[in-house]
Short mmCIF file of C-alpha atoms in Angstrom, two decimals:
data_model
loop_
_atom_site.label_atom_id
_atom_site.label_comp_id
_atom_site.label_asym_id
_atom_site.label_seq_id
_atom_site.Cartn_x
_atom_site.Cartn_y
_atom_site.Cartn_z
CA MET A 1 82.79 65.35 150.99
CA ASN A 2 81.49 62.41 148.96
CA GLU A 3 79.92 64.64 146.28
CA LEU A 4 83.31 65.84 145.02
CA LYS A 5 85.20 64.41 142.08
CA PRO A 6 88.63 62.89 142.74
CA VAL A 7 91.54 65.29 143.08
CA GLU A 8 93.31 66.05 139.77
CA PRO A 9 95.77 63.14 139.47
CA GLN A 10 98.27 64.99 137.25
CA ALA A 11 98.55 68.05 139.47
CA PRO A 12 101.80 68.56 141.44
CA GLU A 13 102.00 66.96 144.86
CA GLU A 14 101.81 70.34 146.65
CA MET A 15 98.51 71.21 144.94
CA ARG A 16 96.99 67.80 145.61
CA ALA A 17 98.16 67.85 149.24
CA LEU A 18 96.52 71.23 149.85
CA ALA A 19 93.27 70.14 148.18
CA MET A 20 93.14 66.93 150.20
CA GLY A 21 93.91 68.76 153.44
CA LEU A 22 91.06 71.19 152.86
CA ARG A 23 88.70 68.33 151.91
CA ARG A 24 89.47 66.43 155.10
CA LEU A 25 88.97 69.52 157.24
CA LEU A 26 85.67 70.48 155.63
CA GLY A 27 84.40 66.90 155.76
CA LYS A 28 85.29 66.68 159.43
CA HIS A 29 83.13 69.74 160.08
CA GLY A 30 80.10 68.33 158.29
CA PHE A 31 80.28 69.90 154.85
CA SER A 32 78.97 67.63 152.12
CA GLY A 33 79.91 69.27 148.82
CA VAL A 34 80.68 72.36 146.76
CA ARG A 35 77.21 73.90 147.07
CA ASP A 36 77.20 73.50 150.85
CA VAL A 37 80.67 75.06 151.22
CA SER A 38 79.88 77.86 148.77
CA GLY A 39 76.71 78.91 150.57
CA THR A 40 78.26 78.84 154.03
CA CYS A 41 81.64 80.40 153.28
CA GLY A 42 80.49 83.07 150.83
CA LEU A 43 82.65 81.82 147.97
CA SER A 44 81.60 81.09 144.39
CA ARG A 45 81.09 77.45 143.43
CA THR A 46 83.85 77.70 140.84
CA THR A 47 86.30 78.99 143.44
CA VAL A 48 85.43 76.19 145.86
CA SER A 49 85.53 73.54 143.12
CA ASP A 50 88.98 74.67 141.95
CA ALA A 51 90.35 74.82 145.51
CA LEU A 52 89.13 71.34 146.43
CA GLY A 53 89.73 69.73 143.04
CA GLY A 54 93.48 70.32 142.89
CA SER A 55 93.40 71.69 139.33
CA ARG A 56 94.14 75.26 140.45
CA ALA A 57 95.97 76.46 143.56
CA PRO A 58 93.64 78.67 145.63
CA SER A 59 94.58 82.15 146.80
CA TRP A 60 95.42 82.74 150.45
CA SER A 61 92.14 84.64 150.92
CA THR A 62 90.22 81.58 149.68
CA VAL A 63 92.13 79.23 151.97
CA SER A 64 91.58 81.59 154.91
CA ALA A 65 87.84 81.75 154.21
CA LEU A 66 87.58 77.96 154.11
CA LEU A 67 89.53 77.60 157.34
CA LYS A 68 87.42 80.19 159.13
CA CYS A 69 84.26 78.34 158.08
CA CYS A 70 85.65 75.43 160.06
CA ARG A 71 86.60 77.74 162.93
CA VAL A 72 90.27 77.03 162.31
CA GLN A 73 92.78 79.86 162.64
CA PRO A 74 94.77 80.42 159.41
CA ASP A 75 98.34 79.84 160.61
CA ALA A 76 101.85 79.70 159.19
CA ALA A 77 101.63 76.02 158.29
CA TRP A 78 98.54 76.57 156.13
CA ARG A 79 100.11 79.66 154.59
CA ARG A 80 103.22 77.71 153.71
CA ALA A 81 101.13 74.94 152.15
CA GLN A 82 99.24 77.51 150.05
CA GLU A 83 102.45 79.23 148.91
CA ASP A 84 104.01 75.87 148.02
CA ALA A 85 100.94 74.96 145.99
CA LYS A 86 101.06 78.29 144.14
CA ALA A 87 104.75 77.90 143.35
CA ALA A 88 104.19 74.34 142.13
CA GLU A 89 101.28 75.48 139.96
CA ARG A 90 103.39 78.16 138.27
CA GLU A 91 106.11 75.64 137.50
CA TRP A 92 103.57 73.08 136.29
CA ARG A 93 102.05 75.54 133.86
CA ARG A 94 105.47 76.65 132.65
CA ARG A 95 106.43 73.06 131.89
CA THR A 96 103.12 72.41 130.21
CA ARG A 97 103.54 75.43 127.92
CA ALA A 98 107.06 74.27 127.11
CA GLY A 99 105.71 70.82 126.20
CA ASP A 100 107.73 68.84 128.77
CA ALA A 101 104.87 67.77 131.02
CA SER A 102 102.44 64.95 130.28
CA GLY A 103 98.69 65.18 130.40
CA PRO A 104 96.19 67.80 129.28
CA ASP A 105 96.62 71.53 129.67
CA PRO A 106 96.05 72.14 133.41
CA SER A 107 94.58 75.57 132.74
CA PRO A 108 91.54 75.14 130.47
CA HIS A 109 90.22 78.58 131.45
CA THR A 110 93.09 80.53 129.84
CA ALA A 111 94.97 80.37 126.57
CA PRO A 112 98.64 79.34 126.78
CA ALA A 113 100.91 82.33 127.17
CA THR A 114 103.56 83.09 124.56
CA ALA A 115 107.00 82.01 125.73
CA VAL A 116 109.34 84.89 126.54
CA PRO A 117 113.06 84.91 127.34
CA GLY A 118 113.82 84.39 131.01
CA THR A 119 115.21 87.44 132.80
CA PHE A 120 115.51 86.04 136.33
CA THR A 121 119.04 86.28 137.66
CA VAL A 122 121.01 85.50 140.83
CA ARG A 123 123.73 88.01 139.96
CA ALA A 124 124.28 90.66 142.62
CA PRO A 125 123.02 94.16 141.65
CA TYR A 126 126.48 95.73 141.77
CA GLY A 127 125.22 98.85 140.02
CA GLU A 128 123.37 99.84 143.21
CA LEU A 129 126.59 99.94 145.23
CA PRO A 130 127.50 103.51 146.26
CA PRO A 131 130.98 104.94 145.55
CA ARG A 132 131.98 103.96 149.08
CA VAL A 133 130.25 102.13 151.92
CA ARG A 134 130.40 104.85 154.57
CA GLY A 135 130.45 104.30 158.31
CA ARG A 136 130.76 100.50 158.11
CA ASP A 137 134.51 99.93 158.27
CA GLY A 138 134.42 97.77 161.40
CA LEU A 139 131.48 95.69 160.20
CA MET A 140 132.99 95.21 156.74
CA ALA A 141 136.28 94.06 158.30
CA GLU A 142 134.44 91.46 160.40
CA LEU A 143 132.52 90.20 157.37
CA GLN A 144 135.70 90.02 155.32
CA ARG A 145 137.28 87.84 158.00
CA ALA A 146 134.18 85.63 158.00
CA LEU A 147 134.48 85.26 154.23
CA THR A 148 137.79 83.45 154.63
CA ALA A 149 138.14 82.25 158.23
CA ASP A 150 134.66 81.81 159.68
CA ARG A 151 132.57 80.53 156.81
CA ASP A 152 130.84 77.84 158.84
CA ARG A 153 128.64 80.44 160.55
CA ILE A 154 125.71 82.26 158.96
CA GLN A 155 126.14 86.04 159.08
CA VAL A 156 122.84 87.77 159.88
CA LEU A 157 122.77 91.53 159.19
CA TYR A 158 119.80 93.05 160.98
CA GLY A 159 118.45 96.53 161.49
CA LEU A 160 115.68 98.95 160.61
CA GLY A 161 114.31 99.11 157.10
CA ASP A 162 116.47 101.26 154.77
CA CYS A 163 119.32 101.47 157.30
CA GLY A 164 121.88 100.05 154.85
CA LYS A 165 121.84 96.26 155.36
CA THR A 166 121.63 95.54 151.64
CA THR A 167 124.43 98.00 150.88
CA VAL A 168 126.72 96.25 153.39
CA ALA A 169 125.91 92.87 151.85
CA LEU A 170 126.48 94.28 148.37
CA GLY A 171 129.84 95.69 149.41
CA LEU A 172 130.81 92.23 150.67
CA ALA A 173 129.56 90.69 147.41
CA ARG A 174 131.81 92.99 145.38
CA LEU A 175 134.76 92.12 147.59
CA ALA A 176 134.06 88.39 147.28
CA LYS A 177 133.73 88.65 143.49
CA ASP A 178 137.06 90.47 143.26
CA GLN A 179 138.64 87.65 145.30
CA GLY A 180 137.36 85.00 142.89
CA HIS A 181 134.34 83.77 144.84
CA GLN A 182 131.20 82.68 143.04
CA VAL A 183 128.47 85.06 144.25
CA PHE A 184 124.77 84.20 144.41
CA TRP A 185 122.27 86.96 145.26
CA LEU A 186 118.72 85.93 146.16
CA SER A 187 115.68 87.83 147.36
CA ALA A 188 113.34 86.42 149.99
CA ALA A 189 110.82 89.24 149.51
CA THR A 190 108.44 86.48 148.36
CA ARG A 191 108.58 82.74 148.75
CA ASP A 192 108.47 82.36 144.97
CA SER A 193 111.52 84.58 144.41
CA LEU A 194 113.47 82.59 147.01
CA VAL A 195 112.54 79.18 145.60
CA THR A 196 113.14 80.28 141.99
CA GLY A 197 116.50 81.71 143.01
CA MET A 198 117.57 78.50 144.69
CA ARG A 199 116.63 76.57 141.57
CA GLN A 200 118.91 78.84 139.54
CA VAL A 201 121.70 78.30 142.08
CA ALA A 202 121.38 74.56 141.52
CA ARG A 203 121.63 75.08 137.76
CA ASP A 204 124.65 77.37 138.09
CA LEU A 205 126.39 74.71 140.18
CA GLY A 206 125.90 72.12 137.46
CA VAL A 207 123.13 69.98 138.99
CA PRO A 208 121.61 67.86 136.18
CA GLU A 209 118.23 69.12 135.04
CA PRO A 210 116.43 65.77 135.65
CA ARG A 211 117.45 65.89 139.33
CA ILE A 212 116.25 69.49 139.59
CA GLU A 213 112.92 68.55 138.01
CA GLU A 214 112.60 65.63 140.41
CA ALA A 215 113.21 67.84 143.44
CA TRP A 216 110.99 70.71 142.30
CA SER A 217 108.13 68.34 141.51
CA GLY A 218 108.15 67.16 145.13
CA ARG A 219 109.64 63.71 144.55
CA ALA A 220 112.89 64.65 146.33
CA SER A 221 114.10 67.35 148.70
CA ALA A 222 114.91 70.58 146.85
CA THR A 223 116.63 72.11 149.89
CA ASP A 224 118.92 69.10 150.35
CA LEU A 225 119.69 69.03 146.62
CA VAL A 226 120.81 72.68 146.54
CA TRP A 227 122.87 72.42 149.69
CA HIS A 228 124.53 69.19 148.60
CA ALA A 229 125.67 71.09 145.51
CA LEU A 230 126.83 74.09 147.55
CA ASP A 231 128.74 71.91 150.01
CA GLY A 232 130.52 70.19 147.12
CA ALA A 233 131.28 73.31 145.08
CA GLN A 234 134.83 73.57 143.72
CA ARG A 235 135.05 77.37 144.03
CA PRO A 236 134.45 79.26 147.27
CA TRP A 237 131.14 81.08 147.15
CA LEU A 238 129.09 83.77 148.82
CA LEU A 239 125.33 83.32 149.12
CA VAL A 240 123.36 86.45 150.04
CA VAL A 241 119.68 86.07 150.89
CA ASP A 242 118.30 89.59 150.98
CA ASN A 243 115.07 90.87 152.59
CA VAL A 244 114.39 87.91 154.87
CA ASP A 245 111.78 89.83 156.84
CA GLU A 246 109.52 86.77 157.06
CA PRO A 247 111.95 84.04 158.17
CA GLY A 248 109.27 81.36 157.97
CA ARG A 249 109.65 81.39 154.20
CA THR A 250 113.13 79.91 154.55
CA ALA A 251 112.17 77.01 156.83
CA SER A 252 111.70 73.39 155.82
CA LEU A 253 108.37 71.64 156.27
CA HIS A 254 107.73 71.42 160.04
CA GLY A 255 111.10 73.10 160.63
CA SER A 256 112.25 76.50 161.83
CA PRO A 257 114.44 79.12 160.10
CA GLY A 258 117.49 78.49 162.29
CA ASP A 259 117.49 74.70 162.59
CA GLY A 260 119.76 74.14 159.58
CA THR A 261 117.25 72.12 157.52
CA GLY A 262 115.72 74.84 155.32
CA TRP A 263 116.96 77.13 152.58
CA ILE A 264 119.45 78.96 154.83
CA ARG A 265 122.32 76.85 156.15
CA PRO A 266 126.00 77.23 157.05
CA SER A 267 128.71 75.54 155.01
CA GLY A 268 132.47 75.22 155.14
CA ALA A 269 132.56 75.63 151.36
CA GLY A 270 131.22 79.19 151.37
CA LEU A 271 129.64 81.97 153.40
CA THR A 272 125.90 82.54 153.83
CA VAL A 273 124.74 86.10 154.56
CA VAL A 274 121.18 87.13 155.48
CA THR A 275 119.71 90.63 155.63
CA THR A 276 116.64 91.04 157.81
CA ARG A 277 114.82 93.33 160.22
CA ILE A 278 114.72 90.53 162.81
CA GLY A 279 117.78 90.22 165.02
CA ASN A 280 116.57 87.73 167.61
CA PRO A 281 119.37 85.12 167.92
CA ALA A 282 116.84 82.45 168.88
CA MET A 283 115.24 82.87 165.44
CA TRP A 284 118.47 82.17 163.55
CA GLY A 285 119.83 79.33 165.67
CA GLY A 286 123.17 78.46 167.19
CA GLU A 287 125.07 78.44 163.88
CA ALA A 288 124.43 82.13 163.14
CA THR A 289 126.18 85.33 164.15
CA CYS A 290 123.81 88.30 164.36
CA ARG A 291 125.38 91.65 163.51
CA PRO A 292 123.46 94.93 163.94
CA VAL A 293 123.49 97.53 161.17
CA ASP A 294 122.81 100.91 162.77
CA VAL A 295 121.96 104.29 161.24
CA LEU A 296 124.86 106.51 160.16
CA SER A 297 126.44 109.22 162.29
CA PRO A 298 125.99 112.84 161.12
CA GLU A 299 129.58 112.85 159.89
CA ASP A 300 129.17 109.68 157.80
CA GLY A 301 125.75 110.84 156.63
CA ALA A 302 127.26 114.08 155.39
CA GLU A 303 129.83 112.09 153.42
CA VAL A 304 127.01 110.08 151.80
CA LEU A 305 125.34 113.31 150.71
CA VAL A 306 128.62 114.52 149.21
CA ASP A 307 129.14 111.17 147.45
CA PHE A 308 125.83 111.49 145.62
CA ALA A 309 125.32 115.24 145.24
CA GLY A 310 128.86 116.58 145.18
CA ASN A 311 130.34 119.29 147.34
CA ALA A 312 127.32 121.60 147.07
CA GLY A 313 127.80 123.57 150.29
CA PRO A 314 129.39 123.71 153.74
CA MET A 315 129.93 120.36 155.46
CA ALA A 316 128.30 121.76 158.60
CA ASP A 317 125.04 122.13 156.67
CA ALA A 318 125.46 118.61 155.25
CA ARG A 319 125.91 117.21 158.76
CA ALA A 320 122.84 119.11 159.96
CA LEU A 321 120.76 117.67 157.13
CA ALA A 322 122.08 114.16 157.76
CA ARG A 323 121.09 114.52 161.42
CA ARG A 324 117.59 115.68 160.45
CA LEU A 325 117.19 112.72 158.10
CA GLY A 326 117.97 110.34 160.96
CA GLY A 327 121.16 108.92 159.45
CA MET A 328 119.16 106.61 157.16
CA PRO A 329 121.33 105.87 154.09
CA LEU A 330 118.40 105.48 151.68
CA ALA A 331 116.85 108.78 152.78
CA LEU A 332 120.24 110.49 152.36
CA LYS A 333 120.67 109.00 148.91
CA LEU A 334 117.20 110.06 147.77
CA ASP A 335 117.64 113.50 149.29
CA SER A 336 120.88 114.06 147.42
CA ARG A 337 119.28 112.97 144.14
CA THR A 338 116.13 115.05 144.44
CA GLY A 339 118.19 117.98 145.66
CA THR A 340 119.59 118.49 142.18
CA ARG A 341 116.16 119.46 140.85
CA PRO A 342 114.70 122.93 141.34
CA GLY A 343 112.05 122.68 144.00
CA CYS A 344 111.65 126.19 145.35
CA SER A 345 111.82 129.77 144.28
CA SER A 346 112.16 132.92 146.26
CA GLY A 347 110.25 134.73 143.55
CA PRO A 348 110.45 135.43 139.84
CA SER A 349 113.65 137.46 140.18
CA SER A 350 115.36 136.47 143.41
CA PRO A 351 118.66 138.30 143.83
CA ARG A 352 121.88 136.52 144.62
CA GLY A 353 122.29 135.95 148.34
CA SER A 354 118.57 136.19 149.09
CA LYS A 355 117.21 134.51 152.21
CA PRO A 356 116.39 130.79 152.12
CA PRO A 357 112.82 130.00 150.99
CA THR A 358 110.00 130.07 153.52
CA ARG A 359 106.80 128.08 153.79
CA ARG A 360 104.94 130.74 151.77
CA THR A 361 107.45 131.04 148.92
CA CYS A 362 108.53 127.41 148.66
CA ARG A 363 106.47 124.92 146.70
CA PRO A 364 107.27 121.20 146.47
CA ALA A 365 108.45 119.97 143.11
CA ARG A 366 106.27 116.89 143.39
CA ARG A 367 103.56 115.77 145.77
CA SER A 368 102.84 112.25 146.91
CA ALA A 369 99.34 110.88 146.57
CA ARG A 370 99.48 109.89 150.21
CA LYS A 371 98.55 112.31 152.96
CA PRO A 372 101.65 113.79 154.66
CA ARG A 373 102.05 112.65 158.21
CA GLN A 374 101.64 115.16 161.03
CA ARG A 375 104.42 116.04 163.44
CA SER A 376 103.84 118.59 166.21
CA GLY A 377 101.18 120.30 164.14
CA ARG A 378 103.49 120.71 161.12
CA GLU A 379 103.54 118.79 157.87
CA TRP A 380 106.68 116.91 156.87
CA PRO A 381 106.67 115.94 153.20
CA GLY A 382 109.65 113.62 153.56
CA PRO A 383 112.55 113.11 151.17
CA THR A 384 110.93 110.14 149.44
CA ASN A 385 107.70 112.00 148.70
CA TRP A 386 108.58 115.59 147.75
CA GLY A 387 111.78 116.85 146.17
CA VAL A 388 113.92 119.00 148.45
CA PRO A 389 115.11 122.44 147.27
CA GLY A 390 117.97 122.54 144.82
CA ILE A 391 120.24 125.13 143.28
CA TRP A 392 118.67 127.38 140.63
CA THR A 393 120.94 127.67 137.65
CA ARG A 394 118.83 129.85 135.38
CA PRO A 395 119.90 133.49 134.97
CA GLY A 396 118.38 135.79 137.57
CA THR A 397 117.54 133.09 140.12
CA SER A 398 118.88 132.33 143.56
CA THR A 399 122.16 130.47 143.97
CA THR A 400 121.75 129.77 147.67
CA PRO A 401 123.98 126.75 148.55
CA PHE A 402 122.24 123.41 148.29
CA TRP A 403 122.79 122.32 151.90
CA ALA A 404 121.49 125.65 153.22
CA LEU A 405 118.32 125.26 151.19
CA CYS A 406 117.85 121.69 152.43
CA VAL A 407 118.36 122.68 156.04
CA ALA A 408 115.97 125.60 155.61
CA TRP A 409 113.39 123.21 154.17
CA THR A 410 113.63 120.76 157.06
CA SER A 411 113.74 123.60 159.57
CA THR A 412 110.50 124.99 158.18
CA PHE A 413 108.57 121.73 158.05
CA GLY A 414 110.19 119.72 160.83
CA ALA A 415 112.03 116.43 160.47
CA PRO A 416 110.66 112.90 160.77
#
């Protein structure tokens, strides 16, 4: 790759490392320059030049295309390198706009963005906590004990999506806050949200800004810096890392999620809690306790419906609806909310006590743009796509109990 200019010297280490890695790989496979790579890989010359020059972090699709041209399988290590480069680029540009980075503007193609107030937070979203965490008394008791007596083990809450893992963690966060713990709530939905959250944790713990800048520029270990601060914290703390459905994002370079060297570690100074869909103990290592979060029983599901929609009908109907919704807390919550909106009518002047709506007389309040899935030849709109029937309150309309209408709806269309 002798035809290329040197890698941008002022770019962050992560960007330069990725550019140099791609250069070495392409050179090893006989590519001579930008034009050669562009013609073979089907990428524009500008895209190739930016990716190999280190001035702009390439997208994952660009990296994948370059790797495939060399007959190299895009793997987790390359993905991590690309994500690190992207995160470093965002921070580099932020610092440049703020005027605290030397050198020319690293983004000559775009005008500097106007600075806006930061809204990122590591405060737990307590407003999403339901009136009561139903059906989790045993699990909450175990987590409460861990908060005070077993803090040196990571608590991994695993289960299906939308089964209530986040709600359990949020209930624990409220309890810890009430007991005087410092609570940090992070999302690992993306690598950037995790890394940005950990940076804020370091700030909240009083780490000097120059040391943070040193670590986040790649000149020191950011993971070790944050955990040194957590281990030395004066107040007990609770760290919740939510949505860790791709554990590789939490690992250190060349490490694994459960080896204790990445972003998720145990500490005697506080408790670390993870929510994830992956419950394999081998993934989380020997310092973690994996706790399943199952769906709710019909009885607890009925109580969730009552919590959100009020006592709108017989509990037997509420239990039947909870059973049809599979005991999934999020589905129950959405069902109770949409159930307060009129969704069906038995006709323009339905008398009191009329029969529940049928397929012909019931119309969904709102349709999803996606095609409803098929089940045994019947269409199920689902609680998150179409509103379920509610109670008509206008004069001259049906006042059939809410639960009866919901059960009639699911009986007509089938349940997922």
